[in-house]
GROMACS .gro file of C-alpha atoms in nm:
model
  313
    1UNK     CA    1   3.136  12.191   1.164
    2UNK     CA    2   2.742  12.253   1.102
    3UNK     CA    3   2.782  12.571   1.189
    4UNK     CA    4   3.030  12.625   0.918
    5UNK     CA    5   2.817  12.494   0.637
    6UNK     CA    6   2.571  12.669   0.763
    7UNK     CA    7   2.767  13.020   0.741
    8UNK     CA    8   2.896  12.882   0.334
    9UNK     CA    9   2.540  12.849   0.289
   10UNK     CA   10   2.417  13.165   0.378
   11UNK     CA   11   2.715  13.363   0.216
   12UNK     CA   12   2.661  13.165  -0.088
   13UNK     CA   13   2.304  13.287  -0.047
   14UNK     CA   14   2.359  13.635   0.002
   15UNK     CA   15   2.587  13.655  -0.261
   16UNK     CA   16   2.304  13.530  -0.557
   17UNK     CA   17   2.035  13.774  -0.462
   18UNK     CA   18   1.862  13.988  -0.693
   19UNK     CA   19   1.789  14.390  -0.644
   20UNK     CA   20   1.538  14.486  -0.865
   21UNK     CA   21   1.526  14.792  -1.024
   22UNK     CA   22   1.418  15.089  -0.869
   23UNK     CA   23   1.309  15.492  -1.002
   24UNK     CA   24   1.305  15.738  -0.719
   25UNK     CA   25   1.270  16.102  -0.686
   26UNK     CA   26   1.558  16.260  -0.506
   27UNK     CA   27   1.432  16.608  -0.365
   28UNK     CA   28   1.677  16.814  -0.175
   29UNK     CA   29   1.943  16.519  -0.122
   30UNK     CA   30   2.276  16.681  -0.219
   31UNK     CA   31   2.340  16.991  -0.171
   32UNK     CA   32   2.427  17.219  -0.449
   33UNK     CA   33   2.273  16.977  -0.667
   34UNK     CA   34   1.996  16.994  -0.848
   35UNK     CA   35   1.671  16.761  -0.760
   36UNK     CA   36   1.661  16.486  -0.971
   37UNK     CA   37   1.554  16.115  -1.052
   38UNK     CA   38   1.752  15.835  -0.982
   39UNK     CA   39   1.697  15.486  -1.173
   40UNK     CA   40   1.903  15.168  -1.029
   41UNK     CA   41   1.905  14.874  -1.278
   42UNK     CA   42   1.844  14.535  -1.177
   43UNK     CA   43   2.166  14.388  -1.017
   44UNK     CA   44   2.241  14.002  -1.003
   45UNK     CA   45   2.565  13.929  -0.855
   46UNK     CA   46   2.606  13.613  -0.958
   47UNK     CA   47   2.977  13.576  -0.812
   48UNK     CA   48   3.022  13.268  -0.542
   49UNK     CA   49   3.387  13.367  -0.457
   50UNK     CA   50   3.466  13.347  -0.108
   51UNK     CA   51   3.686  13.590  -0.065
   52UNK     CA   52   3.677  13.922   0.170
   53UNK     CA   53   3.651  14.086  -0.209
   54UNK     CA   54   3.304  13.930  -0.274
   55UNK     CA   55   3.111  14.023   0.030
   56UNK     CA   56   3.093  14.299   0.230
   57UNK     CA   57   3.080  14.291   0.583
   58UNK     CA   58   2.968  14.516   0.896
   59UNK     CA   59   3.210  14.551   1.182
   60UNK     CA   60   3.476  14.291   1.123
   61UNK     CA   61   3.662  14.146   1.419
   62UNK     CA   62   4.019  14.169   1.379
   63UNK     CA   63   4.094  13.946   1.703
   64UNK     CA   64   4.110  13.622   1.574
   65UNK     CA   65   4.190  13.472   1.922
   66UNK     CA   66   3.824  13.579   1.985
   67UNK     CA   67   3.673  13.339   1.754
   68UNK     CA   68   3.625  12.962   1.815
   69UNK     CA   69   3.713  12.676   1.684
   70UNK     CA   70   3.428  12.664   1.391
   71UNK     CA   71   3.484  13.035   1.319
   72UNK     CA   72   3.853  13.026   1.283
   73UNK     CA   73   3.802  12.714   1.043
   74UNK     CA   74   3.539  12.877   0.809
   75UNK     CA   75   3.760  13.241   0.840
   76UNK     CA   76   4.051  13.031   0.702
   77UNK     CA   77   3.861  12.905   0.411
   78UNK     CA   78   3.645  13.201   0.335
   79UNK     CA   79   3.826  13.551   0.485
   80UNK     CA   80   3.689  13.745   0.789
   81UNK     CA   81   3.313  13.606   0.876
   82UNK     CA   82   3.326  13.760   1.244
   83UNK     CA   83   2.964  13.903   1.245
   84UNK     CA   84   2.806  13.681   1.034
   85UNK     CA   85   2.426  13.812   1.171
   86UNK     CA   86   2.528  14.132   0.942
   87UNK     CA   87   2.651  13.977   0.641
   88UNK     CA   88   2.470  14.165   0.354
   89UNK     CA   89   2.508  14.102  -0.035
   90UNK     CA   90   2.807  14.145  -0.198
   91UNK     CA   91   2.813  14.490  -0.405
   92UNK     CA   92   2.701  14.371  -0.796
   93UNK     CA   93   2.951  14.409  -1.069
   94UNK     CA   94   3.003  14.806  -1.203
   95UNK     CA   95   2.757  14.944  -1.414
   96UNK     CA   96   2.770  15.244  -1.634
   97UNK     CA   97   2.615  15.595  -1.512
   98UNK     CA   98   2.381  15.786  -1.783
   99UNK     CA   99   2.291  16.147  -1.701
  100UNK     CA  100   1.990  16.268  -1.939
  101UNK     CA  101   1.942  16.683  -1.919
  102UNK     CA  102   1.620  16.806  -2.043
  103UNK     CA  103   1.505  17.123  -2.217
  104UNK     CA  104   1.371  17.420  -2.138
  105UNK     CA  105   1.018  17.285  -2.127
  106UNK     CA  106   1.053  17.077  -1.849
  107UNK     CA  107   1.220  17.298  -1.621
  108UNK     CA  108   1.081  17.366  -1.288
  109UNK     CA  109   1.031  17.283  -0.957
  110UNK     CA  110   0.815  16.952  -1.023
  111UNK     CA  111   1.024  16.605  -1.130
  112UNK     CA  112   0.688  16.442  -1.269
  113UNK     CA  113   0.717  16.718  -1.524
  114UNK     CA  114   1.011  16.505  -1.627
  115UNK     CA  115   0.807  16.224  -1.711
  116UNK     CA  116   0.663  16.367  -2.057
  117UNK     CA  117   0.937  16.289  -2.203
  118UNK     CA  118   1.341  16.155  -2.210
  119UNK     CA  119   1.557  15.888  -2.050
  120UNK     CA  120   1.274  15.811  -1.774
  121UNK     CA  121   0.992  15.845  -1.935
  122UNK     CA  122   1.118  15.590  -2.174
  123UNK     CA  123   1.203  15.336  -1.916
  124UNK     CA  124   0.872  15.339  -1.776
  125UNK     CA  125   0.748  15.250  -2.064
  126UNK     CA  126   1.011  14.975  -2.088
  127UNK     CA  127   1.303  15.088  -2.259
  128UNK     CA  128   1.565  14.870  -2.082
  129UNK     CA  129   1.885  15.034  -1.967
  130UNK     CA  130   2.123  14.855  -1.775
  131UNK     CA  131   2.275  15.156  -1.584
  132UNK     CA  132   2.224  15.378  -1.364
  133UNK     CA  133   2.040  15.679  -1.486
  134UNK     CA  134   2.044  16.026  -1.341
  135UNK     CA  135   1.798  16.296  -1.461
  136UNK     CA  136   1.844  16.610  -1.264
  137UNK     CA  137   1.592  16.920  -1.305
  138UNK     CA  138   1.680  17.246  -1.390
  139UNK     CA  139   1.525  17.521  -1.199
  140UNK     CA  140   1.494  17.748  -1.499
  141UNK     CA  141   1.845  17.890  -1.627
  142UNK     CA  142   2.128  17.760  -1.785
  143UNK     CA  143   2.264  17.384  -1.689
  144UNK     CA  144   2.550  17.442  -1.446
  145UNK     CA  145   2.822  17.154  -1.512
  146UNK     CA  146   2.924  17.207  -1.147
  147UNK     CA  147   2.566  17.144  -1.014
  148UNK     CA  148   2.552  16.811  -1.232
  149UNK     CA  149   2.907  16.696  -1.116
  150UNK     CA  150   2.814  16.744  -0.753
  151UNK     CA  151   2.498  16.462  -0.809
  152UNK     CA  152   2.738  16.283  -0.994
  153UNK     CA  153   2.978  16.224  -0.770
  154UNK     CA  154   2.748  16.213  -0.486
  155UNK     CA  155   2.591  15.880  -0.610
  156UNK     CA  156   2.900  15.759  -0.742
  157UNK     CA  157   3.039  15.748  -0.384
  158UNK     CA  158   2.723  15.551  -0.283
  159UNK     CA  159   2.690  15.259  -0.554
  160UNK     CA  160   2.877  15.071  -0.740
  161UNK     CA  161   2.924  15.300  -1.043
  162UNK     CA  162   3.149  15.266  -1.342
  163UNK     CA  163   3.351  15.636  -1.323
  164UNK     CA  164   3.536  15.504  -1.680
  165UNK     CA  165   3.190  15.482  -1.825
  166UNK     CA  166   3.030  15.808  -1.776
  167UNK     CA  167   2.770  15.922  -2.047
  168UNK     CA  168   2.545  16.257  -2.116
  169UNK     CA  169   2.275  16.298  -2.376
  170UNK     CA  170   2.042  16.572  -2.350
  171UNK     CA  171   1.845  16.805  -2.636
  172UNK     CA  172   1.744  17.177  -2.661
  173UNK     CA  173   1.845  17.339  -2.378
  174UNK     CA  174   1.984  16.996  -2.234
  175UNK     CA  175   2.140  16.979  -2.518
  176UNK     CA  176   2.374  17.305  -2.433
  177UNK     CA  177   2.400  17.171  -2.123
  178UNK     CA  178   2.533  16.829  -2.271
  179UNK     CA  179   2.833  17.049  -2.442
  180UNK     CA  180   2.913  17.223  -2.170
  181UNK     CA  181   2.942  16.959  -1.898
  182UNK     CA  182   3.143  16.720  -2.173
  183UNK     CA  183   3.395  17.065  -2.234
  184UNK     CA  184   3.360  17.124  -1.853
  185UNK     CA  185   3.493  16.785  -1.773
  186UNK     CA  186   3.637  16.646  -2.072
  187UNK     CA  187   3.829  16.393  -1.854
  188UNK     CA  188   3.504  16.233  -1.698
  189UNK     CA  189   3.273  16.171  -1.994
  190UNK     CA  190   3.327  15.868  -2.194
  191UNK     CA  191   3.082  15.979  -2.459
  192UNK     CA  192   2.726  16.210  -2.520
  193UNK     CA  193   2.486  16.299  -2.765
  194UNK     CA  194   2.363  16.662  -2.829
  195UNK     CA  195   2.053  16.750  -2.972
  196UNK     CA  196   1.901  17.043  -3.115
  197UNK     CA  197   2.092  17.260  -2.940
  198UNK     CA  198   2.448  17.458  -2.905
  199UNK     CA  199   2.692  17.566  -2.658
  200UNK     CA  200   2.719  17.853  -2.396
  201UNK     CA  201   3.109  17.828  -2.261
  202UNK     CA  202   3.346  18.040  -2.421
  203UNK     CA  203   3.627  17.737  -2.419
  204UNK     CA  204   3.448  17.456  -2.649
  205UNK     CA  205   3.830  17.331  -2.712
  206UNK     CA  206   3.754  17.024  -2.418
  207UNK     CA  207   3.481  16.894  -2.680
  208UNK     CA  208   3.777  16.735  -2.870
  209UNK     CA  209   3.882  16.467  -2.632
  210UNK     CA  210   3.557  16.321  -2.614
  211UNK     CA  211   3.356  16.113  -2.876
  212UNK     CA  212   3.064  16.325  -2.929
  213UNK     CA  213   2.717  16.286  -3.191
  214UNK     CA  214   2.543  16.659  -3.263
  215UNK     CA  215   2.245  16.608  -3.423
  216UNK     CA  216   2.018  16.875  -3.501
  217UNK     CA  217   1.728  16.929  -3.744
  218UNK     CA  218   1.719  17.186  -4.032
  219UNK     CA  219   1.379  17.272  -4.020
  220UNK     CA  220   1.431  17.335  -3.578
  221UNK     CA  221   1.260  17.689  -3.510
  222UNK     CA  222   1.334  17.671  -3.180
  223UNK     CA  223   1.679  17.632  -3.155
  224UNK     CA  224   1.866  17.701  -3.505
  225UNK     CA  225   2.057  17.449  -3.644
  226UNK     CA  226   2.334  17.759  -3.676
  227UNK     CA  227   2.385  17.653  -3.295
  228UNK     CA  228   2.502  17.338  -3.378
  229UNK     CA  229   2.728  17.415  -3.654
  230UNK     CA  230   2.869  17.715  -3.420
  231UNK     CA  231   2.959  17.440  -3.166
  232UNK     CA  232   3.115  17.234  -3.477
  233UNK     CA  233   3.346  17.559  -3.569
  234UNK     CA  234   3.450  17.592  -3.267
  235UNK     CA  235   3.550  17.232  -3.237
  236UNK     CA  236   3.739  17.254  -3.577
  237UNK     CA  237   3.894  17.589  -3.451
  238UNK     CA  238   4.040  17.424  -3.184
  239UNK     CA  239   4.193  17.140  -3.363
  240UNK     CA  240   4.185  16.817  -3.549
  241UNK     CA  241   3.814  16.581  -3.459
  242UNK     CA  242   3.807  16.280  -3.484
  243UNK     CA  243   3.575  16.184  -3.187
  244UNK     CA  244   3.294  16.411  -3.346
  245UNK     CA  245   3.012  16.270  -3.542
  246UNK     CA  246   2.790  16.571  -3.711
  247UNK     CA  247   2.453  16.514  -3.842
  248UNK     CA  248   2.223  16.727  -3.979
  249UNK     CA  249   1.849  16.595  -4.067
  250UNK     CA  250   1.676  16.783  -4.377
  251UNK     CA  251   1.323  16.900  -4.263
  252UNK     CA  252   1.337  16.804  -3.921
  253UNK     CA  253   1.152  16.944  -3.671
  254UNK     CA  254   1.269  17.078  -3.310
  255UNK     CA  255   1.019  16.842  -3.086
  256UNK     CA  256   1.110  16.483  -3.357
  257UNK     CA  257   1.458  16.431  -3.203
  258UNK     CA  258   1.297  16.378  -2.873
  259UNK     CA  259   1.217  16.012  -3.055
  260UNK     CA  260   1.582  15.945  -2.932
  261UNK     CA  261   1.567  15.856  -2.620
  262UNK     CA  262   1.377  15.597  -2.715
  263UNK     CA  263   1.573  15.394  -2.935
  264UNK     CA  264   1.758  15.105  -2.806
  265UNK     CA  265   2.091  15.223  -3.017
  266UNK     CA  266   2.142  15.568  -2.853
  267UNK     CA  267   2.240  15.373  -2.529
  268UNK     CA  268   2.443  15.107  -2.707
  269UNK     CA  269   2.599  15.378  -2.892
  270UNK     CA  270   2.702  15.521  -2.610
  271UNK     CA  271   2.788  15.242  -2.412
  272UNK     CA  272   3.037  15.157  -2.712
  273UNK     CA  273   3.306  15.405  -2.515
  274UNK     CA  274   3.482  15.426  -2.199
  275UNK     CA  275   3.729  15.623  -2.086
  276UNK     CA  276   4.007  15.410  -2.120
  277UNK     CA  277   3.933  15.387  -2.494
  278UNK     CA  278   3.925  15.717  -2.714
  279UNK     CA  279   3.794  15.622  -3.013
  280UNK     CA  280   3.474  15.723  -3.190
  281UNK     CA  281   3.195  15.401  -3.302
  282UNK     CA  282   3.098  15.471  -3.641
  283UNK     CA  283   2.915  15.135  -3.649
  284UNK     CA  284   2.588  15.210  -3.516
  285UNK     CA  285   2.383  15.400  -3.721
  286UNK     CA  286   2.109  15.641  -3.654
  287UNK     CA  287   1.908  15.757  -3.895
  288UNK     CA  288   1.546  16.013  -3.937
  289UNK     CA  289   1.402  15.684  -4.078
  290UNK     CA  290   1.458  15.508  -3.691
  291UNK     CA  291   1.293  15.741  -3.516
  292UNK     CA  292   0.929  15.652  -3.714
  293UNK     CA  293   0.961  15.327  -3.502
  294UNK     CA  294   1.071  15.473  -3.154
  295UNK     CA  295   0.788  15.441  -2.959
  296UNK     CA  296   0.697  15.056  -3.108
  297UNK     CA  297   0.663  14.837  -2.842
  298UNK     CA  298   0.620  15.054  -2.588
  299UNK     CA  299   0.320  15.113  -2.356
  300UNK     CA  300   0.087  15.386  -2.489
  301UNK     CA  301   0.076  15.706  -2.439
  302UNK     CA  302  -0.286  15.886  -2.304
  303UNK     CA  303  -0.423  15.974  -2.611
  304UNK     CA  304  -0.734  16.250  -2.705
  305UNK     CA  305  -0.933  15.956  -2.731
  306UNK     CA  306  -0.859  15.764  -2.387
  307UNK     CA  307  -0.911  16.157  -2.234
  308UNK     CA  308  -1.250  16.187  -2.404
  309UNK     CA  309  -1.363  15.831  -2.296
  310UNK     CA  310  -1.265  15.920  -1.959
  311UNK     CA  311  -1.415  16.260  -1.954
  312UNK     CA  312  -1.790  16.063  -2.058
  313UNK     CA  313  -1.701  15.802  -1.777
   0.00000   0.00000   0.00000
């Protein structure tokens, strides 16, 4: 009977323990893919069921007649425990997937380039997101919803993603890559943000079925806010939209919507949808006047100062 408690224990254990939150740089991992950053959230399970659902185990025995005495007891109270030895947590509750596409800027070969700016960059400095994050790097052309997809459903196989609560944001040219893969895939994106930029796919009509926030600047001389409003008459060519939300900010520069990532609302915004509810939030507001404030609280950038000080050191 000791060695029952003992196995409660240690399941009971297991099942508590805390994965903290990790960035890496996925190079080459799936193929047709792009490379890409991958940010895991912290994950505390804090479940104690003991059922088979709440813990995951490595080569069950499904011989009972092969256990003993103590073993069939605790398998009777708490499910299959056969190779207890290999008992690992149990997988943490679902969490939301965010993919953030870049612009043209950071494209390339090099995923630190991806750190100047964007979903990553602004967890480093602390931004806290609780989901996973995806933030793949384009070579140099056009996003490819396919490409994007494939990483998407390559790490949705591996962890415990939410699939209803899918989410894109991107600007420039990440931001006609964030209208493309929502028209693309209409059916697998709860929500996104565009920025600054337009569309590229003849069929726009998929934009419709998904709540979607354009915002684009009128003073942008690198993308024309006449991208935007194309993608917007498109949208109303198509049919009736609800789901969209259309802003356009008066003397706004190209670069100043970057501030965006940054702001704790753009994720709640988006988190505000799933799948299984199609329905545009019109609560949260975003506004020129928030972005002032973006970086607040945040770790500080290398300035021209801190480079001269270190160039005299």
């Amino acid at each position: 009977m000791r060695k029952v408690i003992s196995i409660i224990f240690l399941i009971l254990f297991c099942s508590s323990i805390k994965v903290e939150a990790k960035l890496t740089a996925q190079n080459r991992v799936v193929e047709g893919g792009y490379n890409y950053w991958f940010y895991e959230p912290n994950n505390t399970d804090t479940t104690t069921s003991t059922s088979n659902d709440s813990i995951l185990l490595v080569n069950p025995t499904s011989n009972i007649d092969s256990l003993t005495s103590e073993e069939k007891i605790a398998r009777e109270l708490m499910g299959d425990f056969s190779n207890v030895p290999h008992f690992v947590p149990s997988q943490p509750n679902l969490k939301p997937l965010v993919i953030f596409l870049h612009g043209r800027s950071l494209c390339g070969n090099n995923l630190n380039k991806l750190l100047r700016y964007g979903s990553i960059d602004a967890i480093k400095k602390g931004r806290e997101i609780d989901a996973y994050v995806i933030a793949p790097q384009n070579p140099g052309t056009f996003w490819k919803p396919e490409n994007i997809m494939t990483i998407v459903d390559w790490v949705s196989e591996r962890y415990p993603i939410d699939t209803n609560r899918i989410y894109v944001l991107g600007m420039s040219l990440g931001g006609y890559g964030t209208i493309d893969l929502v028209a693309t895939y209409p059916n697998r994106i709860a929500a996104a943000m565009a920025l600054c930029g337009g569309g590229s796919r003849k069929d726009l009509s998929g934009l419709n079925e998904v709540p979607l926030w354009i915002i684009h600047g009128t003073a942008d001389r690198a993308v024309s806010v006449n991208e935007s409003r194309k993608v917007k008459n498109q949208m109303e060519e198509a049919g009736e939209t609800p789901l969209l939300r259309y802003d356009e900010w008066a003397g706004v520069n190209h670069g100043a919507l970057a501030r965006l990532f940054y702001l704790e609302d753009t994720y709640k915004w988006l988190f505000k949808h799933t799948l299984d509810n199609r329905t545009v939030d019109k609560t949260i507001s975003i506004t020129q006047s928030d972005t002032k404030n973006a970086y607040k609280g945040f770790k500080h950038r290398s300035s021209s100062k801190n480079k001269s000080k270190a160039k005299k050191k």
